[in-house]
Coordinates of C-alpha atoms in Angstrom, one line a residue:
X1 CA 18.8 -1.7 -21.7
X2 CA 22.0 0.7 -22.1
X3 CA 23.2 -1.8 -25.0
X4 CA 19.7 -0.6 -27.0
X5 CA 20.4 2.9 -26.0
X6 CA 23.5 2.9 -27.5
X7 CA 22.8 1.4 -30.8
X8 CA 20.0 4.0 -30.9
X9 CA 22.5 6.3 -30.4
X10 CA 24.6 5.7 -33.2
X11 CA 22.3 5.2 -35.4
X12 CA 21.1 8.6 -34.6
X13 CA 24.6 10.0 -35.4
X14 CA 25.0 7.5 -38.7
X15 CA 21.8 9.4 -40.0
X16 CA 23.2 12.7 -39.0
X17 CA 21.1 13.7 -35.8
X18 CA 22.1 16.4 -33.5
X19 CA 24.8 14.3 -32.0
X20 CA 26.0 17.3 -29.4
X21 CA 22.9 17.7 -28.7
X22 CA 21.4 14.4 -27.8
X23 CA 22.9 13.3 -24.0
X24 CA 24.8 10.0 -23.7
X25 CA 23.5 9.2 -20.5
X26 CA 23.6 5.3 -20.6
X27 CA 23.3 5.2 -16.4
X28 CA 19.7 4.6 -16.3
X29 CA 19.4 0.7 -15.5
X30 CA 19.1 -0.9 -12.3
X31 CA 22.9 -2.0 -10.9
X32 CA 20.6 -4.7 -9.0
X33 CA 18.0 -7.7 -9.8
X34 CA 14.9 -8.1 -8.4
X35 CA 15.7 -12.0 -7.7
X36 CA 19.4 -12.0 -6.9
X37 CA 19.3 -9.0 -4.5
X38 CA 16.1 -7.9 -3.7
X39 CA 16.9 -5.1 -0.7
X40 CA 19.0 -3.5 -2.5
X41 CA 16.4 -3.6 -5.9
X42 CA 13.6 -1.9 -4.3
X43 CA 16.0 0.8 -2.4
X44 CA 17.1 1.7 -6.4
X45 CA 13.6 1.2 -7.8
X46 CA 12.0 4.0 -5.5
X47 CA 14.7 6.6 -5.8
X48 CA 15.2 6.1 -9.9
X49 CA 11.4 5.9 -10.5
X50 CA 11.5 9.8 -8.6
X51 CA 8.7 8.2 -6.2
X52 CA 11.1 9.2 -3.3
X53 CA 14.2 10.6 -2.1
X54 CA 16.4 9.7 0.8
X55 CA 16.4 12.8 3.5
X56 CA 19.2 13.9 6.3
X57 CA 17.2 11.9 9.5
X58 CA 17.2 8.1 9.3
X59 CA 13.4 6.4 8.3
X60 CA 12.3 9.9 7.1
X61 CA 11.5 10.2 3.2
X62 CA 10.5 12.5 1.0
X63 CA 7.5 11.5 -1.3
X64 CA 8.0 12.9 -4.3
X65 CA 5.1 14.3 -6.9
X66 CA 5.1 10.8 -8.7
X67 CA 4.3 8.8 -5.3
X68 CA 2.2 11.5 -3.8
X69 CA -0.4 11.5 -7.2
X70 CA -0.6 7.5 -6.2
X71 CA -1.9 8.2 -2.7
X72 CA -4.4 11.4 -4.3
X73 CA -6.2 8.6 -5.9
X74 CA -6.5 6.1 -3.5
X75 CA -7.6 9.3 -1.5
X76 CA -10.0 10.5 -3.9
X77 CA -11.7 6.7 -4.3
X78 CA -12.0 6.0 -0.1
X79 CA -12.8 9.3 0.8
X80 CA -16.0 9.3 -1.3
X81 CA -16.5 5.9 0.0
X82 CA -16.7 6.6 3.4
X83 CA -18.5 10.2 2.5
X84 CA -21.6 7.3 1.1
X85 CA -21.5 6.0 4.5
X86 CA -21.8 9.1 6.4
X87 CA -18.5 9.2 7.5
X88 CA -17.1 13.2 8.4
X89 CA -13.4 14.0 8.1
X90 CA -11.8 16.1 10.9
X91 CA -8.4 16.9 12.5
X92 CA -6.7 16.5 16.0
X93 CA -3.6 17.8 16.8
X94 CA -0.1 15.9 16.8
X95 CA 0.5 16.3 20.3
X96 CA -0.6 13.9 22.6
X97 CA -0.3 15.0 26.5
X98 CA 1.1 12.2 28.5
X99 CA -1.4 11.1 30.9
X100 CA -4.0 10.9 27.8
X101 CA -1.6 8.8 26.2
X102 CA -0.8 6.3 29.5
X103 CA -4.5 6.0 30.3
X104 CA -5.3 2.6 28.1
X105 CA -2.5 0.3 29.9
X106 CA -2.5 -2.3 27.1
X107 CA -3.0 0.6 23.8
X108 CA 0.1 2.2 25.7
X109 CA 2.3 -0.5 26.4
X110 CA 2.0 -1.8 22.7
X111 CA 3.6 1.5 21.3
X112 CA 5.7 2.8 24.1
X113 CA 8.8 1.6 22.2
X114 CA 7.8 3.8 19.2
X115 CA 6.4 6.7 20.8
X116 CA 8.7 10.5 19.6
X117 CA 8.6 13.0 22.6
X118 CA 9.2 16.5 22.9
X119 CA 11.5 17.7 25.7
X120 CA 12.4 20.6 24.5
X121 CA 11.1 24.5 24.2
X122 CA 13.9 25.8 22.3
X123 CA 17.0 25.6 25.2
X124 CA 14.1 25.2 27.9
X125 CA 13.4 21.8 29.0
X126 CA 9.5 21.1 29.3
X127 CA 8.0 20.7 32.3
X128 CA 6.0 17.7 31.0
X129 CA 7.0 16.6 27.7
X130 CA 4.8 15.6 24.9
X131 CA 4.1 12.5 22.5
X132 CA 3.7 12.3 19.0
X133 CA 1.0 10.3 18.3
X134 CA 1.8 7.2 16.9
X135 CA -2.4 7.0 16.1
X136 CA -4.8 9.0 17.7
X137 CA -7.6 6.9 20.0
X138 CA -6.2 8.8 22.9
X139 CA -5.9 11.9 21.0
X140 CA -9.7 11.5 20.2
X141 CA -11.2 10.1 22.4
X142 CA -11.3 12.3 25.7
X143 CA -13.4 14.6 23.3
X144 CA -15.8 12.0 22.1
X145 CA -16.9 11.7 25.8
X146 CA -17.6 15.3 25.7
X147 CA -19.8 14.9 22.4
X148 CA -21.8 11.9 23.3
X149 CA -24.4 12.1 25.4
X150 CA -27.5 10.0 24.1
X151 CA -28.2 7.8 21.9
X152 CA -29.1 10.8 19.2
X153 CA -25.7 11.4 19.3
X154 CA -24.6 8.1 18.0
X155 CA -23.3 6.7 15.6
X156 CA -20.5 9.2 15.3
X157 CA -18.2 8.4 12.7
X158 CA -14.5 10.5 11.9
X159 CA -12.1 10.0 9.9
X160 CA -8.6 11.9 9.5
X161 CA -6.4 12.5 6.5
X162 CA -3.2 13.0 8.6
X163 CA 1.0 11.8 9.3
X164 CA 1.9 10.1 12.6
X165 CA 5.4 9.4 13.9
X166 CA 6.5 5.7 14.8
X167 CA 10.0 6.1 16.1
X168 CA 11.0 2.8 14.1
X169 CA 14.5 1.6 14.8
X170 CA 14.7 -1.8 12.9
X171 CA 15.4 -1.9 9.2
X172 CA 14.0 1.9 8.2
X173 CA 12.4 0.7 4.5
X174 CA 10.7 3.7 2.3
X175 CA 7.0 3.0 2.4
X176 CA 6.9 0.1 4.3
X177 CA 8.3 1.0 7.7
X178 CA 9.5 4.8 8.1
X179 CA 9.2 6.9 11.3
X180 CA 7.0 9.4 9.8
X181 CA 3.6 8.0 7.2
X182 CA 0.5 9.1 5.6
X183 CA -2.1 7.3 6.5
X184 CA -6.3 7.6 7.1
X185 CA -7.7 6.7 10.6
X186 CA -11.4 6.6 11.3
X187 CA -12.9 6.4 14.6
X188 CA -16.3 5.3 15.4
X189 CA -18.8 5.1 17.9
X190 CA -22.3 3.3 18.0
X191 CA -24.9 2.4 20.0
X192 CA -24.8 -1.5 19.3
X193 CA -22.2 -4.0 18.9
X194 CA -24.1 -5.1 15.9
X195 CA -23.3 -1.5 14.1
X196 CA -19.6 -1.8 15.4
X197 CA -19.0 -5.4 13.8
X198 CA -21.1 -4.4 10.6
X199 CA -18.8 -1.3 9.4
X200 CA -15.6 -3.3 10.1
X201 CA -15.9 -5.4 7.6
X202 CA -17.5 -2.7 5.3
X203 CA -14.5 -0.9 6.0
X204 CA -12.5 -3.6 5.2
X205 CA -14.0 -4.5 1.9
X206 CA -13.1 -0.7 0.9
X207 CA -9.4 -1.8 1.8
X208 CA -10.0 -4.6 -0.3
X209 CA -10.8 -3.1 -3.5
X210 CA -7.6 -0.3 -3.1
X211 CA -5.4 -3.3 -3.2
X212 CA -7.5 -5.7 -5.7
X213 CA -9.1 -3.0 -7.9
X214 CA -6.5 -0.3 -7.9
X215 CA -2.7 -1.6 -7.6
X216 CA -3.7 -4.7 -9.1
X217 CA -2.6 -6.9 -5.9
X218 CA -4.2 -10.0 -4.7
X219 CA -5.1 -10.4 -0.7
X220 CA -6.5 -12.2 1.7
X221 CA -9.3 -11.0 4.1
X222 CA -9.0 -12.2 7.5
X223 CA -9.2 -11.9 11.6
X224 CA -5.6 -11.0 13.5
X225 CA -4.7 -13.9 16.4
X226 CA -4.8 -12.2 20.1
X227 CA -1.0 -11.9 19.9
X228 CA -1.4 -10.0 16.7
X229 CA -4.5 -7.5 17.5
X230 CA -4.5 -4.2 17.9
X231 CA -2.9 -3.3 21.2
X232 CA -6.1 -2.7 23.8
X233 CA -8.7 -3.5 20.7
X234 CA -11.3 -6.1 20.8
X235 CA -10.7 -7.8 17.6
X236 CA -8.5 -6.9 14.6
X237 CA -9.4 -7.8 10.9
X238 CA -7.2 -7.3 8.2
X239 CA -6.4 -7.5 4.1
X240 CA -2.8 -9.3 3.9
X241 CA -0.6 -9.2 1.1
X242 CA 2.5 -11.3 0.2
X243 CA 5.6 -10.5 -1.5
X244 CA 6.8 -14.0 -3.6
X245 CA 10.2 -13.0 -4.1
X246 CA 10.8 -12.6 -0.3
X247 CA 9.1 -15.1 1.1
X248 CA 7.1 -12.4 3.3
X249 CA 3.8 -11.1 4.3
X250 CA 2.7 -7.9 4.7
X251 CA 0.2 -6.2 6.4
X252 CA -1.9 -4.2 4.1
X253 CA -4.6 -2.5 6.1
X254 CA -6.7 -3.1 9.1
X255 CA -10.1 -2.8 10.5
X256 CA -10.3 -3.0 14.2
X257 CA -13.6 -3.5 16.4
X258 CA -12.5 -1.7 19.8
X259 CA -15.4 -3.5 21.6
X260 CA -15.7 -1.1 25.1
X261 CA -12.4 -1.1 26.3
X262 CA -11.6 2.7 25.3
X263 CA -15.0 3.6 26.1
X264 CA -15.0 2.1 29.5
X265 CA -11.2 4.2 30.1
X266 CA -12.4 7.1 28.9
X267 CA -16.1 8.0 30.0
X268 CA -18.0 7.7 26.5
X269 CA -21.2 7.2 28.0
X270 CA -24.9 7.7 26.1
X271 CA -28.1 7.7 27.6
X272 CA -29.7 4.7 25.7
X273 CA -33.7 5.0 24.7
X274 CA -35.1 3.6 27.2
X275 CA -33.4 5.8 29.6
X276 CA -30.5 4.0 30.8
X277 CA -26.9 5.0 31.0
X278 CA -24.7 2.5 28.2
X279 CA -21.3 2.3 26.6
X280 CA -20.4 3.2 23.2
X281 CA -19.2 0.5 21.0
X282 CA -16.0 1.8 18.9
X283 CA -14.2 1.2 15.7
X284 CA -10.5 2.1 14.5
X285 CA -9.1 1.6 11.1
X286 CA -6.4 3.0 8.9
X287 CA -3.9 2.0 5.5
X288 CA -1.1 4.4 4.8
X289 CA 1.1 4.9 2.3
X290 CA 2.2 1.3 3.0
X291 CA 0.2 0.8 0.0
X292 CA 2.5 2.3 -2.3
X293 CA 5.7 0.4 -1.5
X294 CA 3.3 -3.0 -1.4
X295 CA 2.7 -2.2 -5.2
X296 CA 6.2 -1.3 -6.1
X297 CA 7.6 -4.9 -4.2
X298 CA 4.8 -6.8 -6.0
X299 CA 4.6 -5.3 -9.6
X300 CA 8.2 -3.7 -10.5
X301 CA 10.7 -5.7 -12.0
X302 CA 14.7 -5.2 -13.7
X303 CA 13.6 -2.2 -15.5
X304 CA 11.9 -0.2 -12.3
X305 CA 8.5 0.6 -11.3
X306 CA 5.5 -0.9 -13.2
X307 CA 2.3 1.1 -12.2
X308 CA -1.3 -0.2 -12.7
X309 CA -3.4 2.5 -15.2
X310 CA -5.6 3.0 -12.5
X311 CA -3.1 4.8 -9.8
X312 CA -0.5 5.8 -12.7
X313 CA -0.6 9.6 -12.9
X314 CA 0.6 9.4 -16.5
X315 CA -0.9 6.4 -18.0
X316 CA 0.4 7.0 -21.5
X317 CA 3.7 9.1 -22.3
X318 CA 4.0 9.8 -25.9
X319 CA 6.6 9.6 -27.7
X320 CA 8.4 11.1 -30.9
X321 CA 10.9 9.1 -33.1
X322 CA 12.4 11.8 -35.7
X323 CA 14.7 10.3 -38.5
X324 CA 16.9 12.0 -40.6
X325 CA 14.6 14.0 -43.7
X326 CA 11.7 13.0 -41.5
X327 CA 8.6 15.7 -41.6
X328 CA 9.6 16.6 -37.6
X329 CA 7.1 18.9 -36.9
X330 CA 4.4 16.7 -38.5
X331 CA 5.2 14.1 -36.2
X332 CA 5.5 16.5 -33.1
X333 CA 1.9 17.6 -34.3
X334 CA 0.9 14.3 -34.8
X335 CA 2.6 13.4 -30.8
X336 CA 0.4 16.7 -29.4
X337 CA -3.3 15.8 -31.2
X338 CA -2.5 12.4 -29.7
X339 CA -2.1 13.8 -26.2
X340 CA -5.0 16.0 -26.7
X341 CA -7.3 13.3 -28.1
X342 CA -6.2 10.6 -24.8
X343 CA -6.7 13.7 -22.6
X344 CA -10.1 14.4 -23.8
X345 CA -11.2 11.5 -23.4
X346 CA -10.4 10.9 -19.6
X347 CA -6.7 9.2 -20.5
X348 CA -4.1 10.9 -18.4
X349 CA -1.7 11.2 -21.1
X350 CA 1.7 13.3 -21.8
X351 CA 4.1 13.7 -24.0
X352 CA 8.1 13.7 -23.9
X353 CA 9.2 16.1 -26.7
X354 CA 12.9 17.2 -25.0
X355 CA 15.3 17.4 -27.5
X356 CA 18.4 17.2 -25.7
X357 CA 17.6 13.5 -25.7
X358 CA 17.4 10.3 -27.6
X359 CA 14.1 8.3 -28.2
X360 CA 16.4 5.4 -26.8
X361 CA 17.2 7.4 -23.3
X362 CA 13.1 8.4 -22.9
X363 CA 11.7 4.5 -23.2
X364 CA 14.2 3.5 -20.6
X365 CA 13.6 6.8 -18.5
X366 CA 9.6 6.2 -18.9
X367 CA 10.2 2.3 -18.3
X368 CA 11.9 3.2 -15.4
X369 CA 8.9 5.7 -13.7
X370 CA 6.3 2.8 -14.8
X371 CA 4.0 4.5 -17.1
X372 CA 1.7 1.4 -18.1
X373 CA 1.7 2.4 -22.3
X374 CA 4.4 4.1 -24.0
X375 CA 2.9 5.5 -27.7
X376 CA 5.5 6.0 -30.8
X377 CA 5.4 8.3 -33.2
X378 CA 7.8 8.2 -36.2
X379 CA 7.8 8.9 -40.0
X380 CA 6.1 5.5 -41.1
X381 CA 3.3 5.9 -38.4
X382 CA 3.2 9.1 -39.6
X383 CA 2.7 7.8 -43.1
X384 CA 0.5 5.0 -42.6
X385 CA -2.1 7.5 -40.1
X386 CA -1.3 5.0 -37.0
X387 CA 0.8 4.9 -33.7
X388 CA 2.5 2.3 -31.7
X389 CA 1.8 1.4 -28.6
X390 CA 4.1 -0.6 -26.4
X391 CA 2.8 -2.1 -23.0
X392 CA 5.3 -2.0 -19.9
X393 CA 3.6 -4.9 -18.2
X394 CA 4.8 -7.3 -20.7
X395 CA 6.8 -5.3 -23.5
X396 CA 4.0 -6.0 -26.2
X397 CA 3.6 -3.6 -29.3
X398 CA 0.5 -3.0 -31.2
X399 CA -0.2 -0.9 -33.9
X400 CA -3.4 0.9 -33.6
X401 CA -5.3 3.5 -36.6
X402 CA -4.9 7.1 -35.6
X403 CA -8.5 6.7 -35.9
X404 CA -9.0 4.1 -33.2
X405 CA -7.0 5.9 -30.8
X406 CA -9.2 6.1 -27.7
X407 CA -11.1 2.7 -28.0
X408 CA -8.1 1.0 -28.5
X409 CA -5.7 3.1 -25.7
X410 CA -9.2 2.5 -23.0
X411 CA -8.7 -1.2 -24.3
X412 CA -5.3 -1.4 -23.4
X413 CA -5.1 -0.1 -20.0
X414 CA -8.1 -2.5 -18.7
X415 CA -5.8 -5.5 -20.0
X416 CA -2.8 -4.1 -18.2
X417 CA -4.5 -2.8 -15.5
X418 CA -6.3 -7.0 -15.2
X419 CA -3.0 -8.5 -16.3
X420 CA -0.9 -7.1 -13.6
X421 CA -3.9 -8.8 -11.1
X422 CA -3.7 -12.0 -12.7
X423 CA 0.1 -12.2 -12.5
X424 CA 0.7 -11.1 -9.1
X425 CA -2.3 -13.0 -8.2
X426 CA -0.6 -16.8 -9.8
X427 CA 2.7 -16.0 -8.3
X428 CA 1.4 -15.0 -5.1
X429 CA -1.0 -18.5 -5.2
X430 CA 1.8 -20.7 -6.3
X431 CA 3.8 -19.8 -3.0
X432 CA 0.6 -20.9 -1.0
X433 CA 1.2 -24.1 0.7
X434 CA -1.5 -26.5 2.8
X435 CA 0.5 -28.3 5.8
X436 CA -0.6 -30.4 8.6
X437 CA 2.7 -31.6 10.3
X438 CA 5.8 -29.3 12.2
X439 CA 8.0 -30.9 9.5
X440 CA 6.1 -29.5 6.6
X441 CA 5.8 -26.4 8.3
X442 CA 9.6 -25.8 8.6
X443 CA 10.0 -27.1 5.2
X444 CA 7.8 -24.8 3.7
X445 CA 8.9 -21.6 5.6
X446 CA 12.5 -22.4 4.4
X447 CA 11.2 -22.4 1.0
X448 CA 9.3 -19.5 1.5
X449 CA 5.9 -20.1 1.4
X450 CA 3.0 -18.5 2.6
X451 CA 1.6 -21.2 5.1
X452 CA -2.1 -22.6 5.6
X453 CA -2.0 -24.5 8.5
X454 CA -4.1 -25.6 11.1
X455 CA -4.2 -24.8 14.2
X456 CA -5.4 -24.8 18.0
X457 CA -5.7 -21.0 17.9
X458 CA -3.8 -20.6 21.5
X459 CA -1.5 -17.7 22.2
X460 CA 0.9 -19.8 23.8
X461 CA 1.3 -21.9 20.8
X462 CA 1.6 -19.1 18.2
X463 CA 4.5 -17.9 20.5
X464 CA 6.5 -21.2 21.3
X465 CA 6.4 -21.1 17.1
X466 CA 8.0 -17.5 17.1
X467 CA 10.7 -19.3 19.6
X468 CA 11.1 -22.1 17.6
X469 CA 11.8 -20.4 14.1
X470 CA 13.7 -17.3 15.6
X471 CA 17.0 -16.9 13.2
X472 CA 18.7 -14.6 10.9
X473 CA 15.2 -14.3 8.5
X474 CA 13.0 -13.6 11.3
X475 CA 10.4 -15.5 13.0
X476 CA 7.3 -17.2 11.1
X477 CA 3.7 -15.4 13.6
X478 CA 0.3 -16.0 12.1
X479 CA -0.4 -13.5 8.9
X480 CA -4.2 -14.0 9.8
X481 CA -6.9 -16.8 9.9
X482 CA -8.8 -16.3 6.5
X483 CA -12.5 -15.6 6.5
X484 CA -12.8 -18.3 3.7
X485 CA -12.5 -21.1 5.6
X486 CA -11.6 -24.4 3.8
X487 CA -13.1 -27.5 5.7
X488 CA -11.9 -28.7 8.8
X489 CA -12.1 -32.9 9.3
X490 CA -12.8 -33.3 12.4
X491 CA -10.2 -35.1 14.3
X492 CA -7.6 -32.6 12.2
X493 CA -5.0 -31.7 14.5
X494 CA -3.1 -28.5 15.1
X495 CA 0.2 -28.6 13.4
X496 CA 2.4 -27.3 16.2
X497 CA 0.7 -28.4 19.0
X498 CA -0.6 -31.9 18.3
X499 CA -4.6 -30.2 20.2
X500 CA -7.8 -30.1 18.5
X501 CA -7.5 -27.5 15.5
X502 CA -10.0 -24.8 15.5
X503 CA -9.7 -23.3 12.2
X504 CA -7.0 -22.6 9.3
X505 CA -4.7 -19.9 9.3
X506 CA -1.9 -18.3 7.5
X507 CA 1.1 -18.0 8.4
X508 CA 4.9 -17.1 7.6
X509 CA 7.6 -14.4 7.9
X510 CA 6.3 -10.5 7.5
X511 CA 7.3 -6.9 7.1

């Protein structure tokens, strides 16, 4: 990449550009590959792309403008959704006191580790200090026993925009494990199990199409084992990506049905129809800005981020080539009726018209930040009434008639925008493997596979494996057992265990 800018460079001086004025900043590559070192890859990719910046207390970032427009329209897309389905955002304070927090033994236990407290009034020490919440069903729910009283109350359905605090301690990664996120939660109650289990996977199907339909990431919908639930919940469900190049799953959302449990520890009682005194059935579920580092991991590559068109807050940065004698402010008029013509038509499109910089230095900078289409302007496009158009996905140029702009530019993005799918979706297939025996099983998760294996589905089991592949990458747990079923023979036998198998489920090493 610096190679090009520097030939581009001195053919801009041979041809008697502005040489003081164009910078001869060549440092804007990645020191690291995505295959040889891929830690150290996505640490570069996140800070150089401007999507975050490292801040002064360990796990804490700062999301910058160009992350922060992702999340806006993954907001703007699930908060309507859940608007359709009656859904009413709220807010609840940070603070959590702690006998609210104690009061679900199993909720508690499962993020006591994590849990931030306040001790301190300036030099005062509090009398009883005060959590962070690290989610909010105990900051909730003491106040949706207060609200529900009958069954007209019900269903009541919340959701919060909001940050928690997770006191994280292992391997602090931007996005995908930092002490402080962005995130949704809902929390609902109903009058019927029926209504509980029937929004969780409408919920889930929302999460779905962020991932599938907007970063351009393939997953897999299934149920959490009982070791892997949410701490104190009835059932979890989740959508679970996987990241080829490390071998790893990842978490990308869940849906959880809370069954009773909260209910029963904290009073929310109704008065059903027929008079009688019942329990609420509840729902929890939440993605964060998780999401974001998921779609940088699976999409970005040796040049820095690649965006899908439909999260990309600049989806086409135009760009003008002057040559020496060139008609320069044609083609800077021609580079601003392009804008204006993308922009009226619903493309978010810009233009990069510094001049204290070569055309050479602005692809790489724009490569770099992940804009899906990169438009060219020079003195032959000028001539010939076209532009080019260059695709980041996969480097492709096109030239397209000035007067085919739009329908051409629209065209473009919805074959990035499915490409990136496609691609993630055969490397992230070809890493699949079906085993049946322990042998395969260790074979596979040293070749980092994402495993479909089947299995007795008993806790013990799923832990002896943890104890059995513990080492230096990390145990293999169960990713989740996938809705879509494949057959069982019966007679199959659990891989681990040698019992019965009950069903298939995925497995390997995770985030």
């Amino acid at each position: 990449m610096a190679g090009t800018e520097d030939k581009k460079k001195s053919s801009a001086k041979q041809s008697g550009g502005k040489k003081k004025e164009v910078k001869k900043e060549t440092g804007l590559g990645l020191s690291n590959r995505k295959a040889d070192n891929f830690g150290e890859w996505y640490s570069e990719v996140v800070v150089n792309g401007e999507m975050i910046e490292y801040y002064d207390i360990s796990g804490c970032y700062i999301l910058r403008p160009w992350a922060m427009s992702i999340w806006e329209v993954m907001q703007e897309f699930f908060d309507a959704e859940i608007k359709k389905m009656k859904v009413k955002n709220c807010y609840f304070p940070l603070f959590v006191s702690p006998g609210v927090l104690q009061k679900e033994k199993d909720h508690v236990e499962g993020f006591a580790p994590e849990v931030a407290w306040v001790t301190k009034s300036g030099e005062t020490d509090l009398e009883i200090p005060i959590a962070i919440r690290p989610t909010s069903e105990t900051v909730m729910y003491p106040y949706y026993s207060k609200w529900i009283r009958g069954h007209r109350d019900l269903p009541l359905k919340l959701n919060q925009w909001c940050n928690v605090v997770r006191w994280e301690f292992s391997n602090p990664t931007p996005f995908i494990r930092s002490r402080e996120f962005l995130w949704q939660e809902g929390h609902t109650a109903f009058a019927t199990k029926e209504e509980a289990d029937a929004e969780v996977l409408e919920i889930l199907e929302l999460y779905r199409r962020i991932y599938e339909e907007y970063l351009a990431i393939p997953i897999i919908k299934g149920k959490k084992s009982e070791l892997e639930k949410f701490a104190g919940g009835l059932y979890t469900t989740s959508v679970e990506a996987f990241i080829p190049n490390t071998g790893r799953g990842i978490q990308g959302a869940t849906s959880h049905c809370l069954g009773q449990n909260f209910a029963k520890m904290f009073e929310i009682n109704f008065e059903n129809e027929k008079g009688e005194k019942a329990m609420a059935w509840q729902n929890s579920w939440a993605y964060s800005t998780r999401t974001i580092g998921v779609m940088v991991m699976v999409h970005g590559d040796d040049k820095g981020l690649v965006l899908p068109p439909k999260v990309a807050s600049v989806q086409v940065i135009v760009i003008p080539v002057p040559y020496k004698d060139a008609d320069t402010q044609g083609i800077f008029d021609a580079c601003s009726a392009t804008v204006n013509s993308l922009l009226e038509a619903g493309i978010r499109a810009d233009s990069d018209v510094r001049d204290n910089y070569s055309p050479g230095w602005k692809y790489s900078h724009w490569e770099m930040k992940g804009v899906p289409l990169r438009i060219e302007i020079g003195p032959k496009d000028l001539a010939n009434k076209q532009v080019r158009a260059v695709r980041r996905d996969n480097s492709a140029k096109q030239d397209i008639p000035s007067a085919d702009l739009v329908e051409k530019v629209k065209d473009l993005l919805h074959n990035i925008q499915q490409n990136l799918f496609n691609e993630a979706k055969q490397k992230r297939d070809a890493c699949v493997q079906v085993i049946h025996t322990w042998d395969e099983f260790v074979e596979a998760l040293n070749q980092r596979k994402m495993i479909l294996a089947p299995w007795c589905d008993e806790e013990e089991v799923e832990v002896d494996v943890k104890a059995r592949t513990k080492g230096e990458m990390g145990a293999a747990k169960t990713l989740c057992s996938p809705f879509d079923q494949p057959e069982l023979p019966e007679g199959t036998k659990c891989f681990a265990s040698g019992k019965p198998a009950r069903k298939w489920t995925y497995w390997g090493r995770s985030y």
